[in-house]
Amino acid sequence: MTAVHHPSLADLTTTAVGGPVNTYVRAETEEEIVAAVRAADQAGERLLVVGGGSNLLAGDAGFDGTVVHIASQGIQVDHASDCAGTLLTVAAGHSWDDVVAWTVENERVGIESLSGIPGTTGATPVQNVGAYGQEVSQTIARVSVYDREAGRRTSFAFADLHFAYRDSYLKRTTVDGSPRFVVLAVHFQFTHGELSKPVRYAQLAQHLGIELNQRAPLADVRQAVLDLRAGKGMVLAPQDRDTYSTGSFFTNPIVSDDVIDSLVPANAPRFPVVDASGEPVQGSTKLSAAWLIDNAGFGKGFGLPGSRNERLGIDGADVAGGRASLSTKHTLALSNRGEARAEDMASLARVVRDGVHQVFGVELVPEPVLVGLSL
């Protein structure tokens, strides 16, 4: 366990914004994670838990408490059989994409469409990470945690996590990045096979050259997802300023079927809402936040000099001086162009959120955790 004073949150997040912290602790084992969290709690200090920093937008004033950086590593096969599948335990700090790569290489089925997502494994159940028709909740069996209120380790079975779209009980008990339950390890259950789960995302199926709900080789699905994400600036690349972001900044809004036709035109993309097991939920429909942003007049690169929302009469450079913009590849990502501060990112997010509401009456909700700032 390593303690360092006065680093910057900009160094710990994929947006590269955020001010200094009082104390930084890098915890590389479960024991070190528990010890660091317990020490901060006993000292009465504010606590911020950081993994890969890909789902965090931190304020310019920084954090006047302890930042615990989860850096534990390890993939362990607990049980494997052709009949029961594989039970896999992954340390909270392990790279998520490395886990996906392991499952594909070892013919474990269920998270191949979650390739290329930055961050650590411990963050995935909190947010119920999902993409291209899959959600991590569909393969989670149990999550091991440290309960800060009770001062002890415990675990949650799948049913106790109350997963929903980009949500979980773990997230609902987290305040300003400070969780009641600190994830120590995630336990997965996978089936075995060479082929993916049925592909339920039209763009992915088209890229693979298959029909919806058909299966494809695991490696092909992983590569297709990586290609699609890279084309949208959603795979981290130091030379590409579009990737200095939190990925998708807004969740796709879910609206009641009773009002959807009064909000968006018939040609607006619509997607089924599914529960934690992947079954359809009746009475609600998921809209595309990217489509709403684009059709409210915020095009790719809005915020850069020369960009303009003609529909609402907003010059892009007036929002954050060109320091922050929508990605030039995808309207759902907000990017640091090199000199942005957290407030520049927040200003851009506010303008986009308010503009979408003005045009469509739909409220966009931010996906990343906001610490030290608000929209």
XYZ file of C-alpha atoms in Angstrom:
375
model
C 0.000 0.000 0.000
C 1.438 3.345 -1.081
C 0.449 6.752 0.308
C 1.346 9.891 -1.650
C 0.370 13.472 -0.869
C -1.037 16.043 -3.281
C -1.469 14.254 -6.642
C -4.105 15.526 -9.044
C -7.361 13.862 -9.995
C -6.492 14.820 -13.568
C -3.798 12.137 -13.383
C -6.308 9.500 -12.271
C -9.168 10.084 -14.739
C -9.593 9.578 -18.465
C -10.881 13.138 -18.932
C -7.582 14.477 -17.497
C -9.375 17.145 -15.474
C -9.738 17.618 -11.729
C -7.806 19.285 -8.946
C -5.412 18.028 -6.248
C -6.235 15.610 -3.454
C -5.118 15.684 0.133
C -3.989 12.043 0.398
C -3.646 9.368 -2.247
C -3.415 5.671 -1.377
C -2.778 2.952 -3.950
C -4.185 -0.351 -2.659
C -3.042 -3.504 -4.446
C -4.739 -6.254 -2.409
C -8.094 -6.747 -0.733
C -6.412 -6.365 2.633
C -4.833 -3.071 1.599
C -8.149 -1.790 0.238
C -9.937 -2.560 3.508
C -7.110 -1.084 5.592
C -7.003 2.142 3.568
C -10.765 2.634 3.681
C -10.968 1.809 7.380
C -8.123 4.244 8.174
C -9.822 7.077 6.319
C -13.136 6.369 8.065
C -11.539 6.201 11.494
C -9.788 9.519 10.852
C -13.097 11.103 9.868
C -11.808 11.946 6.391
C -13.887 12.131 3.248
C -13.305 9.144 0.994
C -13.222 8.854 -2.787
C -12.695 5.446 -4.388
C -11.122 5.433 -7.866
C -10.499 2.535 -10.216
C -9.672 3.301 -13.831
C -11.119 6.810 -13.576
C -13.162 6.379 -16.744
C -16.522 7.088 -15.129
C -15.549 10.068 -12.977
C -15.673 13.805 -13.610
C -13.936 15.592 -10.755
C -14.044 19.291 -9.931
C -11.234 21.797 -10.303
C -11.025 22.402 -6.541
C -9.905 18.815 -6.049
C -10.716 16.537 -3.128
C -9.901 17.398 0.473
C -9.907 13.835 1.741
C -8.393 10.460 0.943
C -8.458 8.948 -2.532
C -8.117 5.164 -2.505
C -6.957 3.893 -5.867
C -8.108 0.287 -6.345
C -5.240 -1.559 -8.039
C -5.752 -5.209 -7.033
C -5.128 -7.793 -9.750
C -6.096 -11.376 -10.482
C -8.388 -13.752 -12.351
C -9.167 -17.030 -10.601
C -11.177 -19.978 -11.915
C -13.163 -21.306 -8.957
C -14.961 -24.073 -10.822
C -15.299 -25.204 -14.422
C -17.320 -27.946 -16.082
C -19.148 -28.342 -19.372
C -22.400 -28.802 -17.466
C -22.239 -25.993 -14.889
C -20.004 -23.599 -16.806
C -17.273 -21.534 -15.165
C -17.310 -19.651 -11.893
C -14.718 -16.892 -12.110
C -13.467 -14.486 -9.431
C -11.850 -11.244 -10.588
C -10.086 -8.711 -8.372
C -11.737 -5.289 -8.289
C -8.733 -3.466 -9.742
C -8.203 -5.785 -12.687
C -8.553 -4.201 -16.124
C -12.037 -4.902 -17.416
C -11.007 -5.320 -21.035
C -8.351 -7.836 -19.997
C -11.129 -9.865 -18.375
C -13.195 -9.749 -21.564
C -10.145 -10.822 -23.582
C -9.584 -13.742 -21.171
C -13.152 -14.960 -21.572
C -12.974 -14.817 -25.356
C -9.638 -16.637 -25.470
C -10.955 -19.309 -23.095
C -14.372 -19.659 -24.775
C -16.467 -18.298 -21.914
C -19.639 -16.679 -23.203
C -21.526 -13.577 -22.095
C -19.395 -10.394 -22.039
C -17.864 -10.401 -25.521
C -19.939 -7.356 -26.523
C -18.488 -5.422 -23.578
C -15.041 -5.309 -25.191
C -13.031 -2.107 -25.193
C -14.748 -0.513 -22.210
C -12.081 1.247 -20.108
C -11.844 0.977 -16.356
C -11.650 -1.756 -13.752
C -13.765 -4.800 -13.028
C -14.908 -3.562 -9.626
C -16.702 -0.621 -11.217
C -18.766 -2.737 -13.607
C -21.462 -3.986 -11.183
C -21.848 -0.540 -9.624
C -22.857 1.028 -12.929
C -24.217 -2.198 -14.426
C -22.011 -1.516 -17.406
C -23.527 -2.351 -20.753
C -23.018 -1.936 -24.485
C -24.128 -3.435 -27.798
C -26.994 -5.386 -26.282
C -25.225 -6.898 -23.262
C -25.059 -5.844 -19.607
C -22.589 -7.125 -17.052
C -25.434 -8.067 -14.706
C -26.307 -10.933 -17.061
C -23.178 -12.840 -15.958
C -22.649 -11.710 -12.345
C -23.270 -14.306 -9.634
C -22.014 -12.425 -6.585
C -20.016 -9.350 -5.516
C -17.664 -9.262 -2.516
C -17.544 -5.923 -0.690
C -16.384 -4.118 2.408
C -19.343 -2.576 4.244
C -18.112 0.717 5.713
C -21.104 1.175 8.020
C -20.860 -2.300 9.534
C -17.065 -2.332 9.401
C -16.865 -5.815 7.918
C -16.605 -7.766 4.702
C -19.722 -9.260 3.184
C -21.095 -10.206 -0.210
C -24.198 -9.637 -2.321
C -25.870 -12.331 -4.363
C -27.244 -11.366 -7.752
C -30.795 -10.839 -6.494
C -29.623 -8.520 -3.711
C -27.861 -6.153 -6.124
C -31.180 -4.962 -7.659
C -29.677 -4.257 -11.053
C -31.392 -1.859 -13.446
C -30.311 0.090 -16.515
C -26.917 1.620 -15.584
C -27.864 1.216 -11.941
C -27.536 -1.087 -8.942
C -27.932 -1.112 -5.182
C -24.203 -0.430 -4.970
C -24.622 2.767 -6.987
C -27.685 3.874 -5.063
C -25.707 3.682 -1.810
C -22.826 5.768 -3.224
C -22.785 9.519 -2.552
C -20.430 11.851 -4.462
C -18.127 8.967 -5.319
C -17.998 7.743 -1.723
C -19.575 4.265 -1.521
C -21.013 2.535 1.496
C -19.953 -0.775 -0.082
C -16.425 -0.905 -1.514
C -16.131 -3.634 -4.140
C -13.307 -6.101 -3.449
C -14.007 -8.768 -6.084
C -16.629 -9.720 -8.648
C -17.746 -13.319 -9.135
C -19.034 -14.309 -12.585
C -20.746 -17.359 -14.011
C -20.173 -18.111 -17.683
C -21.384 -20.779 -20.060
C -18.875 -22.435 -22.383
C -18.883 -22.185 -26.157
C -17.244 -20.918 -29.320
C -20.200 -18.731 -30.302
C -21.476 -15.538 -28.699
C -24.774 -14.868 -27.062
C -27.419 -13.902 -29.649
C -26.467 -10.499 -31.065
C -29.283 -8.078 -30.228
C -27.771 -4.786 -31.416
C -28.497 -3.914 -35.043
C -25.267 -2.010 -35.736
C -23.168 -4.871 -34.363
C -25.114 -7.482 -36.333
C -24.676 -5.440 -39.500
C -20.936 -5.097 -38.893
C -20.697 -8.869 -38.425
C -22.805 -9.564 -41.502
C -25.423 -11.563 -39.585
C -29.101 -11.203 -38.758
C -30.316 -9.936 -35.398
C -30.389 -12.633 -32.705
C -27.919 -14.817 -34.575
C -24.655 -15.880 -32.952
C -21.103 -15.362 -34.173
C -17.642 -16.567 -33.119
C -16.574 -14.908 -29.868
C -13.377 -13.471 -31.338
C -15.295 -11.990 -34.269
C -17.759 -10.266 -31.944
C -14.963 -8.861 -29.797
C -13.091 -7.491 -32.812
C -16.258 -6.022 -34.292
C -17.052 -4.224 -31.045
C -13.483 -2.903 -30.786
C -13.726 -1.636 -34.368
C -17.061 0.080 -33.717
C -15.842 1.656 -30.482
C -12.619 2.869 -32.067
C -14.605 4.482 -34.868
C -16.517 6.446 -32.230
C -13.422 7.450 -30.243
C -14.472 5.118 -27.427
C -11.189 3.209 -27.133
C -8.503 5.066 -25.186
C -5.677 6.372 -27.373
C -3.212 8.985 -26.033
C -2.816 10.633 -29.440
C -6.582 11.034 -29.965
C -8.139 13.937 -28.019
C -11.615 12.537 -28.656
C -10.804 9.729 -26.227
C -10.066 12.082 -23.324
C -13.580 11.608 -22.039
C -15.783 9.478 -19.806
C -17.113 7.646 -22.842
C -20.875 8.046 -23.075
C -21.627 11.081 -20.927
C -25.412 10.686 -20.835
C -27.458 7.534 -20.386
C -30.056 6.630 -22.953
C -33.334 7.967 -21.523
C -36.159 5.544 -20.798
C -39.631 6.944 -21.387
C -43.139 5.621 -20.970
C -44.805 4.243 -24.068
C -47.804 6.414 -23.182
C -45.916 9.632 -23.967
C -43.139 8.657 -26.358
C -44.980 9.721 -29.519
C -45.517 13.206 -28.087
C -41.785 13.597 -27.437
C -39.961 12.278 -30.490
C -40.856 11.647 -34.150
C -41.599 8.185 -35.436
C -38.159 7.873 -37.068
C -36.280 8.362 -33.778
C -34.357 5.206 -32.830
C -36.162 3.156 -30.194
C -34.830 0.216 -28.230
C -36.461 -2.313 -25.914
C -35.871 -2.008 -22.183
C -34.595 -5.235 -20.605
C -34.261 -6.357 -17.006
C -31.085 -7.593 -15.323
C -31.459 -11.039 -16.870
C -31.969 -9.646 -20.378
C -35.721 -10.129 -20.578
C -37.881 -7.365 -22.135
C -39.710 -4.915 -19.853
C -43.134 -3.867 -21.070
C -44.508 -0.315 -21.047
C -41.261 1.621 -21.547
C -38.878 2.313 -24.406
C -35.251 3.390 -24.484
C -34.328 6.341 -26.702
C -30.913 7.124 -28.158
C -29.245 9.974 -26.271
C -26.824 10.421 -29.187
C -29.736 10.841 -31.632
C -31.452 13.352 -29.332
C -28.258 15.397 -29.002
C -27.585 15.398 -32.731
C -31.169 16.247 -33.654
C -31.308 19.035 -31.083
C -28.621 20.679 -33.236
C -25.463 19.617 -31.408
C -23.322 17.999 -34.070
C -20.027 16.169 -33.755
C -17.316 18.543 -32.575
C -19.761 21.079 -31.129
C -17.763 23.313 -28.827
C -14.787 23.672 -31.153
C -14.102 27.012 -32.853
C -16.374 27.373 -35.874
C -19.012 24.954 -34.608
C -22.572 26.156 -34.164
C -25.991 24.836 -33.187
C -28.112 26.517 -35.850
C -31.347 25.194 -34.403
C -30.812 26.926 -31.060
C -28.479 29.706 -32.206
C -25.495 28.737 -30.027
C -21.880 29.204 -31.104
C -19.846 26.243 -29.879
C -16.738 28.162 -28.914
C -18.799 30.418 -26.632
C -19.573 27.474 -24.324
C -16.058 26.604 -23.132
C -13.684 28.583 -25.336
C -12.944 25.560 -27.520
C -11.299 23.752 -24.598
C -14.077 21.135 -24.386
C -16.267 19.789 -27.153
C -18.411 16.904 -28.208
C -16.257 14.235 -29.782
C -15.619 14.715 -33.494
C -16.600 11.050 -33.924
C -19.653 10.652 -31.678
C -22.042 13.163 -30.129
C -22.451 11.256 -26.860
C -18.876 11.792 -25.649
C -17.618 15.084 -24.150
C -13.901 15.520 -24.772
C -11.081 17.517 -23.227
C -9.339 19.113 -26.187
C -6.112 19.620 -24.237
C -6.542 22.539 -21.858
C -10.024 21.986 -20.447
C -10.889 22.376 -16.813
C -13.668 20.432 -15.125
C -15.944 23.470 -15.270
C -15.468 23.617 -19.057
C -16.691 20.028 -19.320
C -19.616 20.764 -17.009
C -20.567 23.899 -18.960
C -20.701 21.902 -22.186
C -22.769 19.176 -20.524
C -25.268 21.741 -19.202
C -25.732 23.380 -22.594
C -26.301 20.028 -24.304
C -28.640 18.743 -21.589
C -30.696 21.939 -21.555
C -30.818 22.106 -25.345
C -32.153 18.559 -25.651
C -34.809 19.332 -23.055
C -35.768 22.532 -24.869
C -36.238 20.722 -28.184
C -37.672 17.372 -27.114
C -38.775 17.733 -23.490
C -36.550 14.786 -22.562
C -34.208 15.056 -19.573
C -30.730 13.619 -20.128
C -29.045 12.147 -17.057
C -25.241 12.089 -16.736
C -23.655 8.650 -16.587
C -20.335 9.455 -14.839
C -20.016 10.144 -11.131
C -19.675 13.892 -10.496
C -17.390 14.883 -7.624
C -16.956 18.493 -6.609
C -19.205 19.894 -9.320
C -22.792 19.695 -10.474
C -24.853 20.234 -13.580
